[in-house]
Amino acid sequence: MATAGKTSAEITREINQALRAWRSRTLSIMWIAIAIISLPALIVVIAQTAVTGGNWTAVILYAIMYVLVVVLAAWRKLDMRFRGWGLIVVAYAVGTLGLLRGGLAGAGREYMMVIAMLSTILVGIRAGLVTAVVGLVTMGLFAVLADAGVLGSTLIYTENPVLIGAWTVELTYTFVLMVLMLLLAVYFIRFQITTLEAERMASHRLEVINLTLEEKVEERTRQLAEAVEEAQKANQLKSEFLATMSHELRTPLNAIIGYGQIMLDGMAGDLTDQQRGTQERILTNAESLLNLINDILDLSKIEADRLQLVERDFLLADWLTSVVFQVDPQADKKGLILKSSLDPALPTRMHGDTDRIKQIALNLLSNAIKFTEKGEVAISLRRAGEHSWVIEVSDTGIGIPPHAQEYIFERFRQVDSTSQRKYGGTGLGLAIARSLAQQMGGTIQLKSAVGEGSTFTVTLPIKPLEGPQ
Amino acid sequence: MTTTSTDPKDWIILIVEDEPDNLDVSRTVLEFHGATVHTAVDGREGLILLETITPTLILLDLSMPHMDGWEMLKLIRGNPRTEPIPVVAVTAHAMSGDKERVMEAGFNGYIAKPFKFGTFLAEIKHALEAAGAGQPDDTTQAKDDRDGD
C-alpha cells in the first residue's frame, strides 16, 4: 500500500483542499447574495440623496463599500481569509449597529450569534471561537454601557430594557444558545471531514487496487509475449535442426545408395549372383532408411507447425488420375484391382495443397495395397454435405482388429510386431496422414473388421476457389 | 559452345562437390556413360577451373566451405563467357521448398540427394535440352525420390 499509493498526510492535504474549495464556493455565493441584496439599498440611498439633496459623502462611502462587496464576490483568487474575515467583519459591523440602535431586542444579537457560526464553518473552528468571544464581549460591553445610561441616546426603541440586570439575563440566554450553535457547527464540520476522509481512503484503496491490477496485467502480458517469443525461437531452432539433420543424413546416404548402384550396374566390375543379391539387400535397406528419414522429418515438420500449405485451385479429376497412376503399378504387381470413383456432386475445381492431399491419399493407398492379398483397393471422392468432401480408401485386406484401431494412427505403430516384420514400412504413414488432415482442418476415420478389410475416410473442408469457377 | 546432345559421350561436366564420396559417385556414373568429367571441391576452385575449361554443364553442390553453390552460381552468371552454361544443383537440401528456392535462384535443374542414376541422368539431359531450346523450363523436372512408405 505504502509503496504504490499516497500517505495519510497526502490524504489530509487532499481533504483540506476539498474543504477550501467548498468554502471558497460558499463565500462567493454569500458575497454575491450580499451584493444583490444591497443593490436596491444603494439605489434608494442615491435616489434619496438626489431628491432631498442630502450628504453625498455618505453616498460615495456607500458606493465604495458596494464595490468592495462586488470585488469580494467576484475575486475568487483572493486569499480565502480576506473573503472570510471580510464577511465576518461586515456581519459584525451590522450587528454592532443593530445593538447600537435596537439593543439586545434588535437584530444585533442574532448577528453576533450568526457570525460565530459563519466563521466556524467558513474559516475554521478557532476563528469561530474567537468570533464568539468577540461577539459576547461586544454584547457585554453594550450591557455595561446600557447600564451606565450611555446608550440611552442611541437606542431608538425606548421600550427596550436598559438596566444591567435585564441585559445580563438576555446575555446569558444568548451565550447558551451560542454555545449550542457553535457545538453544532463544530461537530458538523468534523462530520464532514470524517466523511471526506472515508471517501478519500476508499478511493485511494481502489486506486491502489487498480494500480496493482494494472501492474499484474502488464506483467502477465509481458510474460505471455516472452513465452510466445521463446516458443517462436524454439520452433525456429527446431526447424533449423530438422533442415540440418535432413541434409546431414542425406549426404552419406547418397554415397551408400550411389555406390550400391555402381556395384549393381556393374560399373565396378561384374558381380557374382550372391554378391548381386547382397548388394540388392543393401540398396533396399538404404532406401528403406531414406524413406524412414523422409517420414520422420516430414512428421516432425508437420508437428512443429512449420508445414506451409501451398494451396491453389486444381482440377479434381486430374488430381485423382495422377494419384491412381502413381499406385497402379503397386496394385498391378500384387494382382489387385484398383478402382476409383468421382462423385459428380463435387465441384470440378477445388482449392487446396494438392501435393499434401496427394500424400495422404498415397499413404492410405500404399497401406491398403500392402495389407491386401486379393480382391480390390478403391479410392472414391465424395461430397459430404455443403462444406466438406471425403476421400475414402477401402480395401478387401486383412483388416485391423478393434484394439489396434485405437493406436494405429500413432507413430511407429502397426497392428503388431509380426506384421511389422512381415509387411515392412516405417509405421509413420498413418501418423503423417492424420497430421496432414488435421493441419488442413480435416479429420481421418477408420472402419475395419478383421478379415473384411478396412475403410479410411478423410474428411476435408471445401475451400473457396481463388480464381473463377 | 554448349551442346544439346543427350548422348553422355558428348558431355563435358564440371562437378563441384566438397564431399569426396559423393563426388566420386557422380564422377563414376558419368564417366561410365562416357562423359568427360572435371571436378572441383568448392566454388573457388570451380571458378579457377572455369578459366581454362568450358563445360557443357555444371553440377553444383550447395553447401560447401570457402564458396558455396549459391555464391558460385552468381559469379558464373556474372561472367559473359560462363553465363550460358547450364547449372544443375545437386544437393542434400531436399525438404519442401528447397527445390523452389533453387529454381528461383536461377539454377537450370535440381537433383536431390540421394539420387537414382536414372533420375540423375534424366535431369542432366533435361537441363541440357531446356538450355538448348533457349528457354528455362520448370514444368517437367524429374521427381525427387520422396514418395515414401
Coordinates of C-alpha atoms in Angstrom, one line a residue:
Chain A
M1 CA 0.0 0.0 0.0
A2 CA 2.6 2.5 1.1
T3 CA 4.8 1.9 -1.9
A4 CA 2.1 2.3 -4.5
G5 CA -0.3 4.9 -3.0
K6 CA -0.5 8.1 -1.0
T7 CA 0.4 8.6 2.6
S8 CA -2.2 9.7 5.1
A9 CA -0.6 13.2 5.2
E10 CA -1.4 13.4 1.5
I11 CA -5.0 12.4 2.1
T12 CA -5.3 15.1 4.8
R13 CA -3.9 17.6 2.4
E14 CA -6.5 16.5 -0.2
I15 CA -9.3 16.8 2.3
N16 CA -8.2 20.3 3.3
Q17 CA -8.1 21.2 -0.4
A18 CA -11.6 20.0 -0.9
L19 CA -12.8 21.9 2.2
R20 CA -11.1 25.0 1.0
A21 CA -12.7 24.7 -2.4
W22 CA -16.1 24.3 -0.8
R23 CA -15.6 27.3 1.5
S24 CA -14.4 29.4 -1.5
R25 CA -17.5 28.5 -3.4
T26 CA -19.8 29.2 -0.5
L27 CA -18.1 32.5 0.2
S28 CA -18.6 33.5 -3.4
I29 CA -22.3 32.7 -3.2
M30 CA -22.7 34.6 0.1
W31 CA -20.9 37.7 -1.3
I32 CA -23.0 37.6 -4.4
A33 CA -26.1 37.4 -2.2
I34 CA -24.9 40.4 -0.3
A35 CA -24.2 42.3 -3.5
I36 CA -27.7 41.6 -4.8
I37 CA -29.5 42.4 -1.6
S38 CA -27.6 45.7 -1.1
L39 CA -28.0 46.9 -4.6
P40 CA -31.6 48.2 -4.1
A41 CA -30.4 49.8 -0.9
L42 CA -27.7 51.6 -2.8
I43 CA -30.2 52.8 -5.4
V44 CA -32.6 54.0 -2.7
V45 CA -29.8 55.9 -1.0
I46 CA -28.7 57.5 -4.3
A47 CA -32.3 58.4 -5.2
Q48 CA -33.0 59.8 -1.7
T49 CA -29.9 61.9 -1.7
A50 CA -30.6 63.2 -5.3
V51 CA -34.2 64.2 -4.3
T52 CA -33.6 65.6 -0.9
G53 CA -30.0 66.9 -1.6
G54 CA -28.6 65.1 1.4
N55 CA -25.0 64.2 2.2
W56 CA -23.2 62.9 -0.9
T57 CA -20.1 61.9 1.1
A58 CA -22.1 59.1 2.7
V59 CA -23.4 58.0 -0.7
I60 CA -19.8 57.8 -2.0
L61 CA -18.8 55.8 1.0
Y62 CA -21.7 53.5 0.5
A63 CA -20.8 53.1 -3.2
I64 CA -17.1 52.3 -2.3
M65 CA -18.3 49.7 0.1
Y66 CA -20.6 48.2 -2.5
V67 CA -17.7 48.0 -5.0
L68 CA -15.7 46.2 -2.3
V69 CA -18.5 43.7 -1.8
V70 CA -18.6 43.1 -5.6
V71 CA -14.8 42.6 -5.6
L72 CA -15.0 40.1 -2.8
A73 CA -17.8 38.2 -4.5
A74 CA -16.0 38.0 -7.9
W75 CA -12.4 37.8 -7.0
R76 CA -12.1 34.1 -6.3
K77 CA -8.3 34.1 -6.3
L78 CA -8.2 36.5 -3.4
D79 CA -6.9 34.8 -0.2
M80 CA -9.7 33.0 1.5
R81 CA -9.0 34.6 4.8
F82 CA -9.7 38.1 3.4
R83 CA -13.0 37.0 1.9
G84 CA -14.0 35.0 5.0
W85 CA -13.0 37.6 7.6
G86 CA -14.4 40.3 5.4
L87 CA -17.8 38.7 5.6
I88 CA -17.4 38.3 9.4
V89 CA -16.4 41.9 9.9
V90 CA -19.3 43.1 7.8
A91 CA -21.7 41.0 9.8
Y92 CA -20.1 42.1 13.0
A93 CA -20.4 45.8 11.9
V94 CA -24.0 45.3 11.1
G95 CA -24.5 43.5 14.4
T96 CA -22.9 46.3 16.3
L97 CA -25.0 48.9 14.5
G98 CA -28.0 46.8 15.5
L99 CA -27.0 46.7 19.1
L100 CA -26.5 50.4 19.0
R101 CA -29.9 51.0 17.6
G102 CA -32.1 48.3 19.0
G103 CA -30.1 47.0 22.0
L104 CA -30.4 43.3 22.7
A105 CA -34.0 43.2 21.4
G106 CA -32.8 44.2 17.9
A107 CA -31.2 42.3 15.2
G108 CA -27.7 42.8 16.7
R109 CA -27.9 39.8 19.0
E110 CA -28.8 37.5 16.1
Y111 CA -25.9 38.9 14.1
M112 CA -23.4 38.3 16.9
M113 CA -24.6 34.6 17.1
V114 CA -24.5 34.1 13.4
I115 CA -21.0 35.4 13.0
A116 CA -19.7 32.8 15.4
M117 CA -21.3 30.1 13.2
L118 CA -20.3 31.7 10.0
S119 CA -16.6 31.9 10.9
T120 CA -16.6 28.3 12.3
I121 CA -18.0 27.0 9.0
L122 CA -16.3 29.3 6.6
V123 CA -12.9 29.9 8.2
G124 CA -12.3 27.4 10.9
I125 CA -13.1 26.3 14.4
R126 CA -10.5 28.6 16.0
A127 CA -11.9 31.5 14.1
G128 CA -15.4 30.6 15.3
L129 CA -14.2 30.6 19.0
V130 CA -12.5 33.9 18.6
T131 CA -15.6 35.4 16.9
A132 CA -17.9 34.0 19.5
V133 CA -15.8 35.6 22.3
V134 CA -15.6 38.9 20.5
G135 CA -19.4 38.8 19.9
L136 CA -20.0 38.1 23.6
V137 CA -17.5 40.7 24.8
T138 CA -19.2 43.2 22.5
M139 CA -22.6 42.4 23.9
G140 CA -21.2 42.5 27.5
L141 CA -19.7 45.9 26.7
F142 CA -23.2 47.1 25.5
A143 CA -24.7 45.8 28.7
V144 CA -22.3 47.9 30.7
L145 CA -22.8 50.9 28.5
A146 CA -26.5 50.5 28.7
D147 CA -26.4 50.3 32.5
A148 CA -24.3 53.4 32.6
G149 CA -27.0 55.1 30.6
V150 CA -24.7 56.0 27.7
L151 CA -26.7 54.1 25.2
G152 CA -29.9 55.9 26.0
S153 CA -29.4 58.5 23.3
T154 CA -28.7 56.0 20.5
L155 CA -31.5 53.4 21.3
I156 CA -34.5 54.1 19.2
Y157 CA -36.7 51.5 20.8
T158 CA -37.4 53.2 24.2
E159 CA -39.4 50.3 25.5
N160 CA -36.1 48.2 25.5
P161 CA -34.9 47.1 28.9
V162 CA -31.8 49.1 29.5
L163 CA -31.0 48.0 33.0
I164 CA -27.9 45.9 33.6
G165 CA -29.9 43.1 35.2
A166 CA -32.2 42.7 32.2
W167 CA -29.2 42.8 29.8
T168 CA -27.3 40.2 31.9
V169 CA -30.2 37.8 31.7
E170 CA -30.6 38.3 28.0
L171 CA -26.8 37.9 27.6
T172 CA -26.9 34.5 29.4
Y173 CA -29.6 33.2 27.1
T174 CA -27.6 34.3 24.1
F175 CA -24.5 32.7 25.5
V176 CA -26.2 29.3 26.0
L177 CA -27.7 29.4 22.5
M178 CA -24.4 30.5 21.0
V179 CA -22.5 27.6 22.7
L180 CA -25.1 25.1 21.4
M181 CA -24.9 26.5 17.8
L182 CA -21.1 26.5 18.0
L183 CA -21.1 22.9 19.1
L184 CA -23.4 22.1 16.3
A185 CA -21.2 23.9 13.7
V186 CA -18.0 22.3 15.1
Y187 CA -19.5 18.8 15.0
F188 CA -21.0 19.3 11.6
I189 CA -17.6 20.3 10.2
R190 CA -16.0 17.3 12.0
F191 CA -18.6 15.0 10.4
Q192 CA -17.9 16.5 7.0
I193 CA -14.2 15.9 7.4
T194 CA -14.7 12.3 8.6
T195 CA -17.0 11.6 5.6
L196 CA -14.5 13.1 3.2
E197 CA -11.7 11.1 4.8
A198 CA -13.5 7.8 4.5
E199 CA -14.3 8.7 0.9
R200 CA -10.7 9.5 0.1
M201 CA -9.4 6.4 1.8
A202 CA -11.8 4.2 -0.2
S203 CA -11.0 5.8 -3.5
H204 CA -7.3 5.7 -2.6
R205 CA -7.6 2.0 -1.8
L206 CA -9.4 1.5 -5.1
E207 CA -6.6 3.3 -6.8
V208 CA -4.0 1.1 -5.2
I209 CA -6.0 -2.0 -6.2
N210 CA -6.3 -0.7 -9.8
L211 CA -2.7 0.1 -9.9
T212 CA -1.8 -3.4 -8.7
L213 CA -4.2 -4.9 -11.1
E214 CA -2.7 -2.9 -14.0
E215 CA 0.7 -4.0 -13.0
K216 CA -0.4 -7.6 -12.9
V217 CA -2.0 -7.4 -16.3
E218 CA 1.1 -5.7 -17.6
E219 CA 3.3 -8.4 -16.1
R220 CA 1.2 -11.2 -17.5
T221 CA 1.2 -9.6 -20.9
R222 CA 4.9 -9.3 -20.8
Q223 CA 5.3 -12.9 -19.7
L224 CA 3.0 -14.0 -22.5
A225 CA 4.9 -12.1 -25.1
E226 CA 8.1 -13.6 -23.8
A227 CA 6.7 -17.1 -23.9
V228 CA 5.5 -16.6 -27.5
E229 CA 8.9 -15.2 -28.5
E230 CA 10.6 -18.2 -26.8
A231 CA 8.3 -20.6 -28.5
Q232 CA 9.0 -19.0 -31.8
K233 CA 12.7 -19.1 -31.1
A234 CA 12.4 -22.8 -30.1
N235 CA 10.4 -23.5 -33.3
Q236 CA 12.9 -21.7 -35.4
L237 CA 15.7 -23.8 -33.8
K238 CA 13.8 -26.9 -34.3
S239 CA 13.2 -26.1 -38.0
E240 CA 16.9 -25.3 -38.4
F241 CA 17.8 -28.5 -36.7
L242 CA 15.5 -30.5 -38.9
A243 CA 16.9 -28.9 -42.1
T244 CA 20.5 -29.6 -40.9
M245 CA 19.7 -33.2 -39.9
S246 CA 18.0 -33.8 -43.2
H247 CA 21.0 -32.5 -45.0
E248 CA 23.5 -34.4 -42.9
L249 CA 21.6 -37.7 -43.2
R250 CA 21.1 -37.5 -46.9
T251 CA 24.8 -36.8 -47.7
P252 CA 26.2 -40.2 -46.5
L253 CA 23.1 -42.0 -47.8
N254 CA 23.8 -40.6 -51.2
A255 CA 27.2 -42.2 -51.1
I256 CA 25.7 -45.5 -49.9
I257 CA 23.0 -45.6 -52.4
G258 CA 25.3 -44.3 -55.1
Y259 CA 28.0 -46.9 -54.5
G260 CA 25.3 -49.6 -54.3
Q261 CA 24.0 -48.6 -57.7
I262 CA 27.6 -48.5 -59.1
M263 CA 28.1 -52.1 -57.9
L264 CA 24.7 -53.3 -59.2
D265 CA 25.1 -51.6 -62.5
G266 CA 28.4 -53.3 -63.0
M267 CA 30.4 -50.1 -63.1
A268 CA 32.8 -51.6 -60.6
G269 CA 33.2 -54.9 -62.4
D270 CA 31.0 -58.0 -62.7
L271 CA 29.3 -59.4 -59.6
T272 CA 28.6 -63.0 -58.8
D273 CA 24.9 -63.8 -58.2
Q274 CA 25.5 -63.9 -54.4
Q275 CA 27.2 -60.5 -54.5
R276 CA 24.4 -59.1 -56.6
G277 CA 21.8 -60.4 -54.1
T278 CA 23.7 -59.0 -51.2
Q279 CA 24.1 -55.7 -52.9
E280 CA 20.4 -55.5 -53.7
R281 CA 19.6 -56.0 -50.0
I282 CA 22.0 -53.2 -49.1
L283 CA 20.3 -50.9 -51.6
T284 CA 16.8 -51.9 -50.5
N285 CA 17.6 -51.3 -46.9
A286 CA 19.3 -48.0 -47.7
E287 CA 16.2 -46.9 -49.5
S288 CA 14.0 -48.0 -46.5
L289 CA 16.3 -45.9 -44.4
L290 CA 15.8 -43.0 -46.7
N291 CA 12.1 -43.4 -46.6
L292 CA 12.2 -43.5 -42.8
I293 CA 14.2 -40.4 -42.7
N294 CA 11.9 -38.7 -45.0
D295 CA 8.9 -39.7 -43.0
I296 CA 10.4 -38.7 -39.7
L297 CA 11.4 -35.3 -41.0
D298 CA 8.0 -34.9 -42.6
L299 CA 6.2 -35.7 -39.4
S300 CA 8.4 -33.6 -37.3
K301 CA 7.9 -30.7 -39.7
I302 CA 4.2 -31.1 -39.7
E303 CA 4.1 -31.4 -35.9
A304 CA 6.3 -28.4 -35.5
D305 CA 3.6 -26.5 -37.4
R306 CA 6.4 -25.5 -39.8
L307 CA 4.4 -27.0 -42.7
Q308 CA 3.4 -24.3 -45.1
L309 CA 0.4 -25.4 -47.1
V310 CA 0.8 -24.3 -50.7
E311 CA -2.9 -24.0 -51.7
R312 CA -4.1 -23.4 -55.2
D313 CA -7.0 -24.3 -57.4
F314 CA -6.8 -27.7 -59.1
L315 CA -8.9 -30.0 -61.2
L316 CA -10.2 -32.8 -59.1
A317 CA -10.4 -35.3 -61.9
D318 CA -6.7 -34.7 -62.9
W319 CA -5.7 -35.0 -59.3
L320 CA -7.4 -38.4 -59.0
T321 CA -5.9 -39.6 -62.2
S322 CA -2.4 -38.8 -61.1
V323 CA -2.9 -40.5 -57.7
V324 CA -4.2 -43.6 -59.4
F325 CA -1.4 -43.5 -61.9
Q326 CA 1.2 -43.5 -59.1
V327 CA -0.1 -46.5 -57.2
D328 CA -1.4 -48.5 -60.2
P329 CA 2.0 -50.4 -60.6
Q330 CA 2.0 -51.5 -57.0
A331 CA -1.6 -52.8 -57.2
D332 CA -0.8 -54.4 -60.5
K333 CA 2.3 -56.3 -59.1
K334 CA 0.0 -57.9 -56.5
G335 CA -2.8 -58.7 -58.9
L336 CA -5.2 -56.3 -57.2
I337 CA -8.0 -54.4 -58.9
L338 CA -7.6 -50.6 -58.3
K339 CA -10.9 -48.8 -58.5
S340 CA -11.5 -45.1 -58.5
S341 CA -14.7 -43.1 -58.5
L342 CA -15.5 -39.4 -58.5
D343 CA -18.8 -38.1 -57.1
P344 CA -20.5 -35.8 -59.8
A345 CA -21.8 -33.7 -56.9
L346 CA -18.3 -32.5 -56.2
P347 CA -17.2 -29.3 -57.9
T348 CA -14.8 -29.9 -60.8
R349 CA -12.3 -27.4 -59.4
M350 CA -11.2 -27.4 -55.8
H351 CA -8.8 -25.4 -53.7
G352 CA -6.1 -26.9 -51.6
D353 CA -2.5 -28.2 -51.3
T354 CA -2.6 -30.8 -54.0
D355 CA 0.8 -32.3 -53.1
R356 CA -0.1 -32.8 -49.4
I357 CA -3.6 -34.1 -50.1
K358 CA -2.0 -36.5 -52.6
Q359 CA 0.5 -37.5 -49.8
I360 CA -2.5 -38.5 -47.6
A361 CA -4.1 -40.5 -50.4
L362 CA -0.9 -42.2 -51.5
N363 CA -0.1 -43.2 -47.9
L364 CA -3.6 -44.7 -47.4
L365 CA -3.5 -46.4 -50.8
S366 CA 0.0 -47.9 -50.3
N367 CA -1.1 -49.2 -47.0
A368 CA -4.2 -50.7 -48.5
I369 CA -2.3 -52.4 -51.2
K370 CA 0.3 -53.6 -48.8
F371 CA -2.2 -55.3 -46.5
T372 CA -4.4 -56.7 -49.2
E373 CA -3.6 -60.1 -50.8
K374 CA -6.5 -60.5 -53.1
G375 CA -9.5 -58.5 -54.2
E376 CA -9.6 -54.8 -54.7
V377 CA -8.5 -51.5 -53.4
A378 CA -10.7 -48.5 -54.1
I379 CA -10.4 -44.7 -53.8
S380 CA -13.6 -42.7 -54.0
L381 CA -14.1 -39.0 -53.8
R382 CA -17.4 -38.0 -52.4
R383 CA -19.2 -34.9 -51.4
A384 CA -20.1 -34.8 -47.7
G385 CA -22.6 -32.0 -47.1
E386 CA -22.3 -28.4 -48.1
H387 CA -18.8 -27.6 -46.9
S388 CA -16.8 -30.8 -47.0
W389 CA -15.6 -33.6 -49.2
V390 CA -14.3 -37.1 -48.5
I391 CA -11.5 -39.2 -49.8
E392 CA -12.4 -42.8 -49.0
V393 CA -9.8 -45.5 -49.4
S394 CA -11.1 -49.1 -48.9
D395 CA -9.6 -52.5 -49.3
T396 CA -10.5 -56.2 -49.0
G397 CA -7.4 -56.9 -47.0
I398 CA -6.7 -58.4 -43.6
G399 CA -8.5 -55.7 -41.7
I400 CA -7.5 -54.2 -38.4
P401 CA -8.6 -55.7 -35.0
P402 CA -10.6 -53.3 -32.7
H403 CA -7.8 -52.9 -30.1
A404 CA -5.4 -51.9 -32.8
Q405 CA -7.7 -49.3 -34.3
E406 CA -7.1 -47.1 -31.3
Y407 CA -3.4 -46.8 -31.8
I408 CA -3.0 -47.4 -35.5
F409 CA -2.6 -43.6 -36.1
E410 CA 0.2 -43.3 -33.6
R411 CA 3.8 -43.1 -34.7
F412 CA 5.7 -46.3 -35.4
R413 CA 2.6 -48.4 -34.6
Q414 CA 1.4 -51.3 -36.7
V415 CA -1.1 -53.9 -35.7
D416 CA 1.7 -55.9 -34.0
S417 CA 5.4 -56.5 -34.3
T418 CA 4.8 -59.6 -36.5
S419 CA 3.1 -57.5 -39.1
Q420 CA 5.9 -55.0 -38.9
R421 CA 8.3 -57.8 -39.9
K422 CA 6.0 -59.2 -42.5
Y423 CA 4.9 -56.1 -44.2
G424 CA 7.7 -53.7 -43.5
G425 CA 7.2 -49.9 -43.7
T426 CA 8.0 -47.3 -41.2
G427 CA 4.7 -47.2 -39.4
L428 CA 4.6 -43.4 -39.9
G429 CA 2.4 -43.3 -42.9
L430 CA -0.9 -43.1 -41.0
A431 CA 0.5 -40.7 -38.4
I432 CA 1.6 -38.4 -41.3
A433 CA -1.8 -38.7 -43.0
R434 CA -3.6 -37.8 -39.8
S435 CA -1.3 -34.9 -39.0
L436 CA -1.7 -33.6 -42.6
A437 CA -5.5 -34.0 -42.5
Q438 CA -5.6 -32.1 -39.2
Q439 CA -3.4 -29.4 -40.5
M440 CA -5.8 -28.9 -43.3
G441 CA -8.7 -28.6 -41.0
G442 CA -10.0 -32.1 -41.6
T443 CA -10.3 -35.5 -39.9
I444 CA -9.4 -39.1 -40.7
Q445 CA -11.5 -42.1 -39.6
L446 CA -11.2 -45.8 -39.8
K447 CA -13.8 -48.6 -40.1
S448 CA -12.5 -52.1 -40.2
A449 CA -13.1 -55.7 -39.2
V450 CA -10.6 -58.5 -39.2
G451 CA -10.8 -60.4 -42.5
E452 CA -13.2 -58.0 -44.0
G453 CA -10.9 -55.2 -45.0
S454 CA -10.6 -51.6 -43.9
T455 CA -12.0 -48.2 -44.9
F456 CA -10.2 -45.0 -44.2
T457 CA -12.3 -41.8 -44.6
V458 CA -10.6 -38.5 -44.8
T459 CA -12.9 -35.5 -44.5
L460 CA -11.6 -32.2 -45.7
P461 CA -13.3 -28.8 -45.9
I462 CA -14.2 -27.5 -49.3
K463 CA -12.3 -24.2 -49.6
P464 CA -13.4 -21.3 -51.8
L465 CA -11.7 -21.1 -55.2
E466 CA -9.1 -18.4 -55.8
G467 CA -9.9 -18.0 -59.5
P468 CA -13.1 -18.2 -61.4
Q469 CA -15.2 -21.3 -61.2
Chain B
M1 CA 29.7 -23.5 -77.2
T2 CA 27.0 -25.6 -75.4
T3 CA 25.9 -28.9 -76.7
T4 CA 22.3 -30.1 -76.5
S5 CA 23.3 -33.6 -77.2
T6 CA 21.6 -36.2 -75.0
D7 CA 24.5 -38.6 -75.5
P8 CA 26.7 -38.5 -72.4
K9 CA 29.7 -39.1 -74.7
D10 CA 29.4 -35.5 -75.9
W11 CA 29.2 -34.1 -72.4
I12 CA 31.9 -32.2 -70.6
I13 CA 30.7 -32.0 -67.0
L14 CA 32.2 -30.0 -64.2
I15 CA 31.3 -31.4 -60.8
V16 CA 31.7 -29.0 -57.8
E17 CA 31.3 -31.0 -54.6
D18 CA 33.1 -31.0 -51.3
E19 CA 32.3 -34.5 -50.1
P20 CA 34.7 -36.9 -51.7
D21 CA 32.5 -40.0 -51.8
N22 CA 29.6 -38.1 -53.3
L23 CA 31.9 -36.5 -55.8
D24 CA 33.2 -40.0 -56.7
V25 CA 29.7 -41.4 -57.2
S26 CA 28.7 -38.7 -59.6
R27 CA 32.0 -38.9 -61.5
T28 CA 31.9 -42.7 -61.7
V29 CA 28.4 -42.8 -63.1
L30 CA 29.1 -40.0 -65.6
E31 CA 32.4 -41.5 -66.8
F32 CA 30.8 -44.9 -67.0
H33 CA 28.4 -43.4 -69.6
G34 CA 31.2 -41.8 -71.4
A35 CA 31.2 -38.2 -70.3
T36 CA 34.3 -36.2 -69.7
V37 CA 34.4 -35.1 -66.1
H38 CA 36.2 -32.3 -64.3
T39 CA 36.0 -31.9 -60.6
A40 CA 36.4 -29.1 -58.0
V41 CA 36.0 -29.3 -54.2
D42 CA 34.4 -25.9 -53.7
G43 CA 33.2 -22.8 -55.5
R44 CA 36.6 -21.1 -55.6
E45 CA 38.4 -24.0 -57.1
G46 CA 35.5 -24.4 -59.6
L47 CA 35.8 -20.8 -60.8
I48 CA 39.6 -21.2 -61.2
L49 CA 38.9 -24.3 -63.3
L50 CA 36.3 -22.5 -65.4
E51 CA 39.0 -20.1 -66.6
T52 CA 40.6 -23.0 -68.6
I53 CA 37.6 -25.2 -69.5
T54 CA 34.1 -24.6 -70.8
P55 CA 32.0 -27.5 -69.7
T56 CA 28.7 -28.5 -71.2
L57 CA 27.1 -28.4 -67.8
I58 CA 27.9 -27.8 -64.2
L59 CA 26.7 -30.0 -61.3
L60 CA 26.9 -27.8 -58.3
D61 CA 26.6 -28.7 -54.6
L62 CA 25.0 -26.0 -52.5
S63 CA 26.7 -26.3 -49.1
M64 CA 30.4 -26.1 -49.4
P65 CA 33.2 -24.4 -47.5
H66 CA 35.0 -21.3 -48.8
M67 CA 32.4 -20.6 -51.5
D68 CA 29.0 -22.2 -51.6
G69 CA 26.9 -23.1 -54.6
W70 CA 24.7 -20.0 -54.4
E71 CA 27.6 -17.7 -54.5
M72 CA 29.3 -19.6 -57.3
L73 CA 26.2 -19.5 -59.4
K74 CA 26.0 -15.8 -59.1
L75 CA 29.6 -15.5 -60.3
I76 CA 29.1 -17.9 -63.1
R77 CA 26.1 -15.8 -64.3
G78 CA 28.1 -12.6 -63.8
N79 CA 30.7 -13.6 -66.4
P80 CA 29.5 -13.4 -70.0
R81 CA 31.7 -16.4 -71.0
T82 CA 30.3 -18.8 -68.4
E83 CA 26.8 -17.2 -68.2
P84 CA 25.1 -19.6 -70.7
I85 CA 26.4 -22.8 -69.2
P86 CA 23.5 -24.7 -67.6
V87 CA 24.0 -25.3 -63.9
V88 CA 22.2 -28.0 -62.0
A89 CA 22.1 -28.1 -58.2
V90 CA 22.9 -31.5 -56.7
T91 CA 22.0 -31.1 -53.1
A92 CA 21.0 -32.9 -49.9
H93 CA 18.8 -29.9 -49.1
A94 CA 15.7 -31.8 -50.0
M95 CA 12.9 -30.5 -47.7
S96 CA 9.8 -29.0 -49.1
G97 CA 10.5 -25.6 -50.5
D98 CA 14.2 -26.3 -51.2
K99 CA 13.6 -27.1 -54.8
E100 CA 11.6 -23.9 -55.3
R101 CA 14.3 -21.9 -53.8
V102 CA 16.9 -23.4 -56.1
M103 CA 14.9 -22.9 -59.2
E104 CA 14.1 -19.3 -58.2
A105 CA 17.9 -18.6 -57.7
G106 CA 18.4 -19.4 -61.4
F107 CA 19.6 -22.9 -61.5
N108 CA 18.7 -24.9 -64.6
G109 CA 17.8 -28.0 -62.7
Y110 CA 17.6 -29.7 -59.3
I111 CA 18.7 -33.1 -58.2
A112 CA 18.1 -34.2 -54.6
K113 CA 20.5 -36.5 -52.8
P114 CA 20.3 -39.4 -52.6
F115 CA 19.5 -39.8 -56.3
K116 CA 18.8 -42.8 -58.5
F117 CA 21.1 -42.8 -61.5
G118 CA 18.1 -42.8 -63.8
T119 CA 16.8 -39.6 -62.3
F120 CA 20.3 -38.1 -62.2
L121 CA 21.0 -38.6 -65.9
A122 CA 17.4 -37.6 -66.9
E123 CA 17.7 -34.3 -65.1
I124 CA 21.0 -33.5 -66.7
K125 CA 19.6 -34.3 -70.2
H126 CA 16.5 -32.3 -69.4
A127 CA 18.6 -29.3 -68.3
L128 CA 20.7 -29.5 -71.5
E129 CA 17.6 -29.7 -73.7
A130 CA 15.9 -26.8 -72.0
A131 CA 19.1 -24.7 -72.2
G132 CA 19.5 -25.7 -75.9
A133 CA 16.0 -24.6 -76.7
G134 CA 16.9 -21.3 -75.1
Q135 CA 14.1 -21.3 -72.6
P136 CA 14.2 -22.1 -68.9
D137 CA 11.8 -24.9 -68.1
D138 CA 10.3 -25.6 -64.8
T139 CA 7.4 -27.8 -65.6
T140 CA 8.8 -31.3 -66.0
Q141 CA 11.6 -31.6 -63.6
A142 CA 12.4 -35.1 -62.7
K143 CA 10.7 -36.1 -59.5
D144 CA 12.8 -36.5 -56.4
D145 CA 12.7 -39.8 -54.6
R146 CA 10.3 -38.7 -51.9
D147 CA 7.2 -40.8 -52.3
G148 CA 7.9 -42.8 -49.3
D149 CA 6.4 -45.7 -47.4

